[in-house]
Amino acid sequence: MKIAYISISVVLSLFLYGCGNSNSSEVDRSLRTLINDHNLTGDPSTGRVIPSVDDPKVELGKKLFFTKSLGGNLDAACVTCHHPNLGGGDNLVLPIGTEAVEPDLLGPGRQHKPSGTDYDAGPTVPRNAPSTYNVVLFDAVMFWDGRVESVTHEAGKNGSGGGIMTPDSNRTADPKAGANLPVAQARFPETSPQEMRGFTFEAGNSNEAVRQHLAARMAGTVDVGSLPKYEWLPEFQKGYQTTETNVSKLITPENIVDAIGEYERSQLFINNPWKAYVEGDTNAISEEAKKGAKLFFTSYENGGANCVLCHSGDVFTDEGFHVLGVPQIGRGKGDGPNGDDDFGRYRVTHDPEDMYRFRTPTLLNVEVTGPWGHSGAYTTLEGMVRHMSDPLNEAIGYDESQLKGELPSTQLIHRDENTYNALLQLAKNRQNGLSEHQDTHLTDEEVDQIVAFLKTLTDPCIKDESCIGQWNIEGNVSDSEDPDGLLLRAVDQTGSYL
Ligand code: HEC
Ligand code: HEC
């Protein structure tokens, strides 16, 4: 009996070895341990209420998200920089909002109008547009510097409950912030001249004046006859399931952003192969991706890349702030001696420890949300991963040709100086125990493995037109519904609808 047992196990192990499966089970075993150690379930949406894409308020929010009616000069919408078919972003290093040559052309080829304000042949907005996908999963902050922030950071609440601080309220709860973080955030793009307001609409007036004017214009109570029209009353009645006919009660700044927030919150894209793997399907991801995952979740002490230090939990972010020294390109936020630097979180808290800190982004769907980093400096995922593992060397060796001419030289002139200051801050933070980040010098093979892992975080819905198309206007709204073309039908540079 004993002999037979040995020979069967020998044959079995030879067979397994032959198939390359003995390694696989080893990496699977380590991954299962790491998954348990990090308390991952695969499902970051547990316990959250996710609006359905065909909820009436979401459908209203979609039209509002796509309408240029919310642009002061009717030439930009939220979707200008956050198209569902462009990874919830704009595929540009840095965005162009108002004053584009062709307002409806999104992505590469979108140009600032030479007659536009502060024209320099480059983008007008100083930070990369993050994705609107999965904003329903954030509980602490919005924006790269977290200037919209829930007071309590309470897990699972999306900012609802304990109050939200905004740029209007200066680090205290903003009484007008609305129901949750996406709603609070949605009150601000309309007030930015570069993003949506333009430079003449309500120039010099308060954010609230801008919002009231936009709502009144959509309600048809101001500027009557001088602007293209869209019939918003029936849309709001449907969206809010009411027969209210008093436009001033229904078409309010609050109801506008509430519906937009609900549309964004319906963009849950988490059904990815990694989730299937965590939930038990060992074959859901490739060998290479498993090796990448192992590096990602293994601590520095145990020889890993320890990405999980900051990209933690099933949402892949601690919603915290860290200095990584991503090359500072673009116009900047007016900081530093030349005015083209960006001090990140410091701009919000004025705490010197927050200099050059930026919020950790989620990595869900990161394959399609490039260019990457707060300045969009990296146009390949490989480049971004290399930077994360070795910021100093990667920033010093940064290759501007990857920008493919999207930025004029005037927006790159102080790149070295500004980036160097951020790297110096990283070095200081390490010395003072304020940064746990360590350099890991990954091999090319390891970088490829991590990239393969990151690609398992892509929800197939966003690559499938019939699925992602539910969040789009094109194909869902007829020209007769919108004769004046106020809903933005986005095209790419070949003229095809997105
Ligand atoms: C001109 C481009 C542009 C337009 C138009 C625009 N955004 Fe953004 N959006 C950005 C940029 C850039 C950021 C990051 C800014 C920052 O962090 O300082 C951002 C950030 C966000 C975020 C935060 C995401 C996160 O991960 O923190 C959300 C949500 C968002 N925008 C939604 C909207 C909505 C809703 C509208 C319309 C009311 C809108 N955006 C209009 C460019 C734009
Ligand atoms: C110390 C915290 C920390 C660690 C460790 C870390 N990251 Fe990051 N990660 C960040 C922050 C913060 C940003 C945004 C930095 C910026 O743009 O200035 C970021 C950005 C990224 C981005 C770009 C995402 C986007 O949407 O633009 C990717 C991809 C990424 N990290 C992957 C990784 C990988 C892979 C590792 C491990 C090799 C890693 N990170 C380690 C904090 C961290």
Coordinates of C-alpha atoms and ligand atoms in Angstrom, one line a residue:
M1 CA 0.0 0.0 0.0
K2 CA 2.7 2.4 1.0
I3 CA 4.7 1.9 -2.3
A4 CA 1.6 2.5 -4.3
Y5 CA 0.9 5.7 -2.4
I6 CA 4.4 7.0 -3.1
S7 CA 4.3 6.2 -6.7
I8 CA 0.9 7.9 -7.2
S9 CA 2.1 11.0 -5.5
V10 CA 5.3 11.1 -7.5
V11 CA 3.3 10.7 -10.7
L12 CA 0.9 13.4 -9.5
S13 CA 3.6 15.9 -8.6
L14 CA 5.5 15.2 -11.9
F15 CA 2.2 15.8 -13.8
L16 CA 1.6 19.0 -11.8
Y17 CA 5.2 20.2 -12.4
G18 CA 4.8 19.5 -16.1
C19 CA 1.8 21.7 -16.3
G20 CA 3.7 24.5 -14.4
N21 CA 1.1 24.3 -11.7
S22 CA 3.3 23.6 -8.7
N23 CA 4.5 27.2 -8.8
S24 CA 1.0 28.4 -9.4
S25 CA -0.3 26.8 -6.2
E26 CA 2.6 28.2 -4.3
V27 CA 1.9 31.8 -5.5
D28 CA -1.8 31.1 -4.9
R29 CA -1.1 30.1 -1.4
S30 CA 1.0 33.2 -0.6
L31 CA -1.7 35.4 -2.2
R32 CA -4.4 33.8 -0.1
T33 CA -2.4 34.6 3.0
L34 CA -1.8 38.2 1.8
I35 CA -5.5 38.6 1.0
N36 CA -6.4 37.5 4.5
D37 CA -3.7 39.6 6.2
H38 CA -5.0 42.7 4.4
N39 CA -8.7 41.8 5.1
L40 CA -9.7 41.9 1.5
T41 CA -13.1 40.7 0.4
G42 CA -12.9 41.7 -3.3
D43 CA -16.0 43.8 -3.0
P44 CA -15.5 47.4 -2.0
S45 CA -19.3 48.2 -2.4
T46 CA -20.5 46.1 0.6
G47 CA -23.0 48.0 2.7
R48 CA -23.3 50.9 0.3
V49 CA -26.4 52.0 -1.5
I50 CA -25.6 52.3 -5.2
P51 CA -28.1 54.1 -7.4
S52 CA -29.1 52.2 -10.5
V53 CA -28.3 53.7 -13.9
D54 CA -32.0 53.8 -14.9
D55 CA -33.1 55.5 -11.7
P56 CA -35.0 58.7 -12.8
K57 CA -32.7 61.0 -10.8
V58 CA -29.7 59.3 -12.4
E59 CA -31.1 59.9 -15.8
L60 CA -31.7 63.6 -15.0
G61 CA -28.1 63.7 -13.6
K62 CA -26.7 62.2 -16.8
K63 CA -28.3 65.0 -18.9
L64 CA -27.0 67.6 -16.5
F65 CA -23.6 66.0 -16.6
F66 CA -23.6 66.3 -20.4
T67 CA -25.1 69.8 -20.7
K68 CA -23.2 72.9 -21.7
S69 CA -26.1 74.8 -20.0
L70 CA -23.9 74.6 -16.9
G71 CA -21.0 76.3 -18.7
G72 CA -21.2 80.1 -18.2
N73 CA -20.6 80.6 -21.9
L74 CA -22.3 77.3 -23.0
D75 CA -19.0 75.8 -24.2
A76 CA -18.2 73.2 -21.5
A77 CA -19.9 70.5 -19.5
C78 CA -18.8 68.1 -16.8
V79 CA -18.4 65.5 -19.5
T80 CA -15.9 67.6 -21.3
C81 CA -13.3 66.2 -18.9
H82 CA -15.1 63.1 -17.5
H83 CA -16.5 61.1 -20.4
P84 CA -17.6 57.6 -19.5
N85 CA -16.0 56.2 -22.7
L86 CA -12.7 57.9 -21.8
G87 CA -12.2 56.1 -18.5
G88 CA -14.3 58.7 -16.8
G89 CA -11.6 61.3 -17.6
D90 CA -10.5 63.0 -20.8
N91 CA -7.4 61.0 -21.9
L92 CA -5.4 64.2 -21.8
V93 CA -2.3 65.0 -19.8
L94 CA -4.0 68.2 -18.6
P95 CA -7.5 69.3 -19.5
I96 CA -8.9 72.1 -21.6
G97 CA -12.4 73.2 -20.5
T98 CA -13.8 76.5 -21.7
E99 CA -12.6 78.3 -24.9
A100 CA -11.7 75.2 -26.9
V101 CA -11.5 75.4 -30.7
E102 CA -14.1 72.7 -31.0
P103 CA -16.1 72.5 -27.7
D104 CA -17.5 69.0 -28.5
L105 CA -14.1 67.4 -29.5
L106 CA -12.8 65.5 -26.4
G107 CA -9.5 63.8 -25.9
P108 CA -6.3 64.2 -28.0
G109 CA -6.8 67.0 -30.5
R110 CA -8.7 69.2 -28.2
Q111 CA -7.1 72.7 -28.4
H112 CA -7.4 76.0 -26.6
K113 CA -8.6 78.7 -28.9
P114 CA -5.8 81.1 -29.9
S115 CA -8.1 84.0 -28.9
G116 CA -8.7 82.5 -25.5
T117 CA -7.6 83.9 -22.2
D118 CA -4.0 83.3 -21.3
Y119 CA -3.4 81.4 -24.5
D120 CA -0.1 79.6 -24.7
A121 CA -0.9 76.7 -27.1
G122 CA -1.3 74.4 -24.2
P123 CA -3.9 73.1 -21.7
T124 CA -5.5 75.6 -19.4
V125 CA -6.2 73.5 -16.3
P126 CA -3.3 72.7 -13.9
R127 CA -4.1 69.2 -12.7
N128 CA -5.0 65.9 -14.4
A129 CA -8.7 65.1 -14.5
P130 CA -9.3 62.0 -12.2
S131 CA -12.0 59.5 -13.2
T132 CA -15.6 59.8 -12.0
Y133 CA -15.8 56.0 -11.9
N134 CA -16.4 54.6 -8.4
V135 CA -16.5 58.0 -6.6
V136 CA -19.3 56.3 -4.7
L137 CA -16.6 54.4 -2.9
F138 CA -14.8 57.4 -1.4
D139 CA -15.5 58.3 2.2
A140 CA -12.9 61.0 3.1
V141 CA -11.8 63.3 0.3
M142 CA -12.3 64.5 -3.3
F143 CA -9.7 66.2 -5.5
W144 CA -5.9 65.6 -5.5
D145 CA -5.6 67.9 -2.5
G146 CA -8.7 66.8 -0.7
R147 CA -10.2 70.3 -0.6
V148 CA -13.7 68.7 -0.4
E149 CA -13.5 66.6 2.7
S150 CA -16.0 64.8 5.0
V151 CA -15.7 65.9 8.6
T152 CA -15.8 62.4 10.0
H153 CA -14.2 60.3 7.2
E154 CA -16.7 57.6 8.4
A155 CA -16.3 54.4 6.4
G156 CA -19.0 53.3 4.0
K157 CA -20.9 56.7 4.1
N158 CA -19.5 58.4 1.0
G159 CA -19.3 61.6 3.1
S160 CA -22.9 61.6 4.1
G161 CA -23.8 62.2 7.8
G162 CA -21.2 64.2 9.5
G163 CA -20.9 67.3 7.3
I164 CA -18.6 68.2 4.4
M165 CA -15.9 70.9 4.2
T166 CA -15.5 72.7 0.9
P167 CA -13.6 75.6 -0.5
D168 CA -16.7 77.8 0.2
S169 CA -16.5 77.1 4.0
N170 CA -12.8 77.2 4.9
R171 CA -12.2 74.0 6.8
T172 CA -15.6 73.9 8.6
A173 CA -18.7 72.0 7.5
D174 CA -20.3 73.8 4.5
P175 CA -24.1 74.1 5.2
K176 CA -24.7 73.9 1.5
A177 CA -22.5 71.0 0.7
G178 CA -25.4 68.6 0.0
A179 CA -25.9 64.9 0.6
N180 CA -22.5 63.3 0.0
L181 CA -18.9 63.9 -1.4
P182 CA -19.8 63.8 -5.1
V183 CA -22.6 66.2 -4.6
A184 CA -20.4 68.6 -2.7
Q185 CA -17.7 68.3 -5.3
A186 CA -20.2 69.0 -8.2
R187 CA -20.8 72.6 -6.9
F188 CA -17.3 73.7 -7.9
P189 CA -16.4 73.1 -11.6
E190 CA -19.2 75.5 -12.7
T191 CA -17.4 78.3 -10.7
S192 CA -13.9 77.8 -12.3
P193 CA -13.2 80.1 -15.3
Q194 CA -10.9 77.5 -16.9
E195 CA -13.2 74.5 -16.4
M196 CA -16.8 75.7 -17.0
R197 CA -17.6 79.3 -16.1
G198 CA -15.5 81.2 -18.7
F199 CA -14.0 84.5 -18.0
T200 CA -16.9 86.8 -18.6
F201 CA -19.9 85.1 -17.0
E202 CA -20.6 86.6 -13.6
A203 CA -17.0 87.7 -13.6
G204 CA -15.8 88.8 -10.2
N205 CA -18.9 87.5 -8.5
S206 CA -19.3 84.9 -5.8
N207 CA -19.6 81.1 -6.4
E208 CA -23.2 81.3 -5.2
A209 CA -24.0 84.0 -7.7
V210 CA -22.7 81.8 -10.5
R211 CA -24.8 78.8 -9.4
Q212 CA -28.0 80.9 -8.9
H213 CA -27.5 82.5 -12.4
L214 CA -27.0 79.1 -14.1
A215 CA -30.1 77.6 -12.4
A216 CA -32.2 80.6 -13.2
R217 CA -31.1 80.4 -16.8
M218 CA -32.1 76.8 -17.0
A219 CA -35.4 77.5 -15.4
G220 CA -35.9 80.2 -18.0
T221 CA -36.4 83.0 -15.6
V222 CA -33.4 85.1 -16.7
D223 CA -31.7 85.9 -20.0
V224 CA -34.9 84.9 -21.7
G225 CA -34.8 84.8 -25.5
S226 CA -31.1 85.4 -25.7
L227 CA -29.9 81.8 -25.4
P228 CA -30.4 78.4 -26.9
K229 CA -33.0 76.5 -25.0
Y230 CA -33.5 73.1 -23.5
E231 CA -36.8 72.2 -21.9
W232 CA -35.6 71.3 -18.4
L233 CA -38.9 71.5 -16.4
P234 CA -40.2 68.0 -17.6
E235 CA -36.7 66.5 -17.0
F236 CA -36.7 67.8 -13.4
Q237 CA -40.3 66.6 -12.8
K238 CA -39.3 63.2 -14.0
G239 CA -36.0 63.1 -12.2
Y240 CA -37.6 64.2 -8.9
Q241 CA -40.9 62.3 -9.5
T242 CA -43.0 65.4 -8.8
T243 CA -45.7 67.5 -10.5
E244 CA -44.2 70.7 -9.2
T245 CA -44.5 73.4 -11.9
N246 CA -42.8 76.3 -10.1
V247 CA -39.4 76.2 -11.9
S248 CA -37.7 78.3 -9.2
K249 CA -38.5 75.7 -6.6
L250 CA -37.5 72.7 -8.8
I251 CA -34.6 73.9 -10.9
T252 CA -32.3 75.0 -8.1
P253 CA -28.5 74.8 -7.7
E254 CA -29.1 72.2 -5.0
N255 CA -31.3 69.9 -7.1
I256 CA -28.9 70.3 -10.1
V257 CA -25.8 69.0 -8.2
D258 CA -27.9 66.4 -6.3
A259 CA -28.8 64.7 -9.5
I260 CA -25.3 65.0 -11.0
G261 CA -23.9 63.4 -7.9
E262 CA -26.4 60.6 -8.2
Y263 CA -25.4 59.9 -11.8
E264 CA -21.7 59.8 -10.8
R265 CA -22.5 57.5 -7.8
S266 CA -24.2 55.1 -10.2
Q267 CA -20.8 54.6 -12.0
L268 CA -19.8 51.5 -10.0
F269 CA -17.2 49.5 -11.9
I270 CA -15.8 46.8 -9.7
N271 CA -16.6 43.5 -11.3
N272 CA -13.1 42.8 -12.3
P273 CA -11.0 39.6 -12.6
W274 CA -9.1 40.4 -9.3
K275 CA -12.5 40.4 -7.4
A276 CA -13.3 37.0 -8.9
Y277 CA -9.9 35.8 -7.8
V278 CA -10.3 37.1 -4.2
E279 CA -13.7 35.5 -4.1
G280 CA -12.2 32.1 -4.9
D281 CA -11.8 31.7 -8.6
T282 CA -8.1 30.7 -8.8
N283 CA -8.1 30.8 -12.6
A284 CA -9.6 34.3 -12.9
I285 CA -6.1 36.0 -13.4
S286 CA -2.9 35.0 -15.1
E287 CA 0.3 33.6 -13.5
E288 CA 2.0 36.9 -14.3
A289 CA -0.7 38.9 -12.7
K290 CA -0.5 36.7 -9.6
K291 CA 3.2 37.4 -9.3
G292 CA 2.5 41.1 -9.7
A293 CA -0.2 40.9 -7.0
K294 CA 2.2 39.2 -4.6
L295 CA 4.7 42.0 -5.1
F296 CA 2.0 44.6 -4.7
F297 CA 0.7 43.2 -1.3
T298 CA 4.1 42.1 0.2
S299 CA 5.8 44.3 2.7
Y300 CA 9.3 45.9 2.1
E301 CA 10.7 43.7 4.9
N302 CA 9.6 40.5 3.0
G303 CA 11.0 41.7 -0.3
G304 CA 7.8 43.1 -1.8
A305 CA 7.0 46.4 -3.5
N306 CA 4.5 47.2 -0.6
C307 CA 2.2 49.2 -2.9
V308 CA -0.6 48.3 -0.4
L309 CA 1.0 50.6 2.1
C310 CA -1.1 53.4 0.5
H311 CA -3.2 51.6 -2.1
S312 CA -5.0 49.7 0.6
G313 CA -8.3 47.9 1.0
D314 CA -10.6 46.7 -1.7
V315 CA -10.8 50.3 -3.0
F316 CA -7.0 50.5 -3.4
T317 CA -6.6 53.8 -1.6
D318 CA -6.1 54.9 2.0
E319 CA -7.6 58.3 0.9
G320 CA -4.5 59.7 2.6
F321 CA -1.8 62.2 1.4
H322 CA 1.8 61.4 0.5
V323 CA 4.8 62.9 -1.2
L324 CA 5.8 60.9 -4.3
G325 CA 7.5 63.6 -6.4
V326 CA 5.5 63.0 -9.6
P327 CA 7.1 65.4 -12.1
Q328 CA 5.5 68.9 -11.8
I329 CA 4.5 69.9 -15.3
G330 CA 1.8 72.3 -16.6
R331 CA 0.7 75.7 -15.4
G332 CA 0.8 74.8 -11.7
K333 CA -1.5 76.2 -9.0
G334 CA 0.3 79.5 -8.6
D335 CA 2.7 78.2 -6.0
G336 CA 6.5 78.6 -5.6
P337 CA 8.8 81.5 -6.8
N338 CA 7.7 81.1 -10.5
G339 CA 4.0 80.5 -9.8
D340 CA 3.9 77.2 -11.7
D341 CA 4.4 74.8 -8.8
D342 CA 1.7 72.9 -7.0
F343 CA 2.1 72.4 -3.2
G344 CA -0.7 69.8 -3.1
R345 CA -2.4 69.2 0.3
Y346 CA -0.5 72.1 1.9
R347 CA -2.7 74.5 -0.2
V348 CA -5.7 73.2 1.9
T349 CA -4.2 72.8 5.4
H350 CA -1.2 75.2 5.4
D351 CA 0.6 72.6 7.4
P352 CA 4.3 72.5 6.3
E353 CA 4.2 68.7 6.7
D354 CA 1.7 68.6 3.9
M355 CA 4.0 70.2 1.3
Y356 CA 3.8 68.3 -2.0
R357 CA 1.5 65.7 -0.6
F358 CA -1.2 64.4 -2.9
R359 CA -4.1 62.1 -2.3
T360 CA -3.6 58.4 -3.1
P361 CA -5.8 57.6 -6.1
T362 CA -7.8 54.3 -6.3
L363 CA -6.3 51.8 -8.8
L364 CA -9.6 50.3 -9.8
N365 CA -9.8 50.6 -13.6
V366 CA -6.4 52.3 -13.6
E367 CA -5.6 50.7 -17.0
V368 CA -8.0 53.1 -18.7
T369 CA -7.7 56.3 -16.6
G370 CA -4.4 57.6 -17.9
P371 CA -2.4 59.8 -18.2
W372 CA -1.5 59.2 -14.6
G373 CA -0.4 61.2 -11.6
H374 CA -1.8 64.6 -10.4
S375 CA -0.1 66.4 -13.3
G376 CA -0.7 63.7 -15.9
A377 CA 3.1 63.4 -16.3
Y378 CA 3.1 59.7 -17.0
T379 CA 1.4 58.5 -20.2
T380 CA 2.2 54.8 -19.7
L381 CA 1.2 52.7 -16.8
E382 CA 4.7 51.1 -16.8
G383 CA 6.2 54.6 -16.3
M384 CA 3.9 55.4 -13.5
V385 CA 4.6 52.1 -11.7
R386 CA 8.4 52.6 -12.1
H387 CA 8.0 56.0 -10.6
M388 CA 6.1 54.7 -7.6
S389 CA 8.9 52.2 -6.8
D390 CA 11.8 54.6 -7.3
P391 CA 10.6 58.3 -7.4
L392 CA 14.0 60.0 -7.3
N393 CA 15.7 58.1 -10.2
E394 CA 12.5 58.0 -12.3
A395 CA 11.8 61.7 -11.9
I396 CA 15.4 62.6 -12.7
G397 CA 15.3 60.4 -15.8
Y398 CA 11.8 61.7 -16.8
D399 CA 11.3 61.6 -20.6
E400 CA 9.2 64.6 -21.8
S401 CA 8.8 63.0 -25.2
Q402 CA 6.0 60.8 -23.7
L403 CA 3.8 64.0 -23.6
K404 CA 3.7 63.9 -27.5
G405 CA 3.8 67.7 -27.6
E406 CA 0.6 68.2 -25.6
L407 CA 2.4 70.8 -23.5
P408 CA 4.2 73.8 -24.8
S409 CA 7.8 74.4 -23.5
T410 CA 6.5 77.3 -21.4
Q411 CA 4.6 74.8 -19.3
L412 CA 7.7 72.6 -18.8
I413 CA 10.3 75.3 -18.1
H414 CA 10.5 74.8 -14.3
R415 CA 9.8 71.1 -14.3
D416 CA 13.2 70.2 -12.9
E417 CA 13.2 72.9 -10.2
N418 CA 9.7 72.2 -9.0
T419 CA 10.1 68.4 -9.1
Y420 CA 13.4 68.7 -7.3
N421 CA 11.7 70.6 -4.4
A422 CA 9.1 67.8 -4.1
L423 CA 11.8 65.1 -4.1
L424 CA 13.7 67.1 -1.4
Q425 CA 10.5 67.1 0.6
L426 CA 10.3 63.3 0.2
A427 CA 13.9 62.9 1.4
K428 CA 13.2 65.1 4.4
N429 CA 10.0 63.3 5.3
R430 CA 11.9 60.0 5.2
Q431 CA 14.5 61.4 7.5
N432 CA 11.9 62.7 10.0
G433 CA 9.9 59.5 9.9
L434 CA 7.0 61.2 8.0
S435 CA 7.2 58.9 5.0
E436 CA 7.3 55.1 5.1
H437 CA 7.8 54.9 1.4
Q438 CA 11.0 53.0 0.4
D439 CA 12.7 52.6 -3.0
T440 CA 12.4 49.1 -4.4
H441 CA 14.2 49.2 -7.7
L442 CA 12.0 46.7 -9.5
T443 CA 13.3 44.7 -12.4
D444 CA 11.6 45.1 -15.8
E445 CA 10.0 41.7 -15.3
E446 CA 8.6 42.7 -12.0
V447 CA 7.2 46.0 -13.4
D448 CA 5.5 43.9 -16.1
Q449 CA 4.0 41.7 -13.5
I450 CA 2.7 44.6 -11.5
V451 CA 1.2 46.1 -14.6
A452 CA -0.4 42.8 -15.5
F453 CA -1.9 42.7 -12.0
L454 CA -3.2 46.3 -12.3
K455 CA -4.9 45.3 -15.5
T456 CA -6.9 42.7 -13.6
L457 CA -8.6 45.7 -11.8
T458 CA -10.5 46.6 -15.0
D459 CA -14.2 46.0 -15.1
P460 CA -15.1 44.6 -18.5
C461 CA -18.2 46.8 -18.6
I462 CA -16.1 49.9 -19.4
K463 CA -14.7 48.2 -22.5
D464 CA -18.1 47.0 -23.7
E465 CA -20.1 49.7 -25.6
S466 CA -23.4 48.1 -24.8
C467 CA -22.6 48.2 -21.1
I468 CA -20.8 51.6 -20.7
G469 CA -23.1 53.1 -23.3
Q470 CA -25.8 53.3 -20.6
W471 CA -23.9 56.2 -19.0
N472 CA -23.5 58.0 -22.4
I473 CA -25.9 60.4 -24.1
E474 CA -25.0 59.4 -27.6
G475 CA -27.6 56.9 -28.8
N476 CA -29.9 57.6 -25.9
V477 CA -31.1 61.2 -26.7
S478 CA -32.5 62.2 -30.0
D479 CA -31.8 65.4 -31.9
S480 CA -35.5 66.4 -31.6
E481 CA -35.3 66.3 -27.8
D482 CA -32.3 68.7 -27.9
P483 CA -32.7 70.8 -31.0
D484 CA -30.2 73.5 -29.9
G485 CA -27.5 70.9 -29.2
L486 CA -27.0 71.8 -25.5
L487 CA -26.3 68.2 -24.6
L488 CA -22.7 67.6 -25.5
R489 CA -22.4 64.8 -28.2
A490 CA -18.7 64.1 -27.8
V491 CA -16.6 63.3 -30.8
D492 CA -12.9 62.3 -31.1
Q493 CA -10.5 63.9 -33.5
T494 CA -11.6 61.7 -36.4
G495 CA -15.2 63.1 -35.9
S496 CA -16.6 59.8 -34.6
Y497 CA -19.0 59.9 -31.7
L498 CA -17.6 58.7 -28.4
Ligands
HEC1 C1 -12.0 71.3 -17.7 C2 -12.1 70.0 -17.2 C3 -13.1 69.7 -16.1 C4 -14.5 69.9 -16.1 C5 -15.3 70.6 -17.2 C6 -14.9 69.2 -14.9 N1 -13.9 68.6 -14.3 FE1 -14.1 67.4 -12.7 N2 -12.1 67.5 -12.4 C7 -11.2 68.1 -13.3 C8 -9.9 68.1 -12.7 C9 -8.6 68.7 -13.3 C10 -10.1 67.6 -11.4 C11 -9.0 67.5 -10.3 C12 -8.8 68.9 -9.8 C13 -8.0 68.9 -8.5 O1 -7.9 67.9 -7.9 O2 -7.6 70.0 -8.1 C14 -11.5 67.2 -11.3 C15 -12.0 66.5 -10.2 C16 -13.3 66.0 -10.2 C17 -13.8 65.0 -9.2 C18 -13.0 64.4 -8.1 C19 -12.6 63.0 -8.3 C20 -11.6 62.5 -7.3 O3 -11.1 61.4 -7.5 O4 -11.3 63.2 -6.3 C21 -15.1 64.8 -9.5 C22 -16.0 63.8 -8.8 C23 -15.4 65.6 -10.7 N3 -14.3 66.3 -11.0 C24 -16.7 65.7 -11.2 C25 -17.0 66.8 -12.1 C26 -18.3 67.3 -12.3 C27 -19.6 66.8 -11.7 C28 -18.2 68.3 -13.2 C29 -19.3 69.2 -13.7 C30 -20.1 69.9 -12.7 C31 -16.8 68.4 -13.6 N4 -16.1 67.5 -12.8 C32 -16.3 69.3 -14.5 C33 -11.5 68.5 -14.6 C34 -12.8 68.9 -14.9
HEC2 C1 3.6 56.1 0.1 C2 2.3 55.8 -0.5 C3 2.3 55.1 -1.8 C4 2.9 53.9 -2.2 C5 3.8 53.0 -1.3 C6 2.6 53.7 -3.6 N1 1.8 54.6 -4.0 FE1 1.0 54.8 -5.9 N2 0.3 56.6 -5.5 C7 0.4 57.3 -4.3 C8 0.1 58.7 -4.4 C9 0.0 59.7 -3.4 C10 -0.2 58.9 -5.8 C11 -0.5 60.2 -6.5 C12 0.8 60.9 -6.6 C13 0.8 62.2 -7.5 O1 0.2 62.2 -8.5 O2 1.4 63.2 -7.1 C14 -0.1 57.6 -6.4 C15 -0.3 57.3 -7.8 C16 -0.3 56.0 -8.3 C17 -0.7 55.7 -9.7 C18 -1.4 56.6 -10.7 C19 -2.9 56.5 -10.5 C20 -3.6 57.6 -11.2 O3 -4.9 57.4 -11.4 O4 -3.1 58.6 -11.7 C21 -0.4 54.4 -9.9 C22 -0.7 53.5 -11.1 C23 0.2 53.9 -8.7 N3 0.3 54.9 -7.8 C24 0.6 52.6 -8.5 C25 1.4 52.2 -7.4 C26 2.2 51.0 -7.4 C27 2.1 49.9 -8.4 C28 2.9 51.0 -6.2 C29 3.9 50.0 -5.7 C30 5.0 49.8 -6.6 C31 2.6 52.2 -5.5 N4 1.7 52.9 -6.3 C32 3.0 52.6 -4.3 C33 0.8 56.7 -3.1 C34 1.6 55.5 -3.0

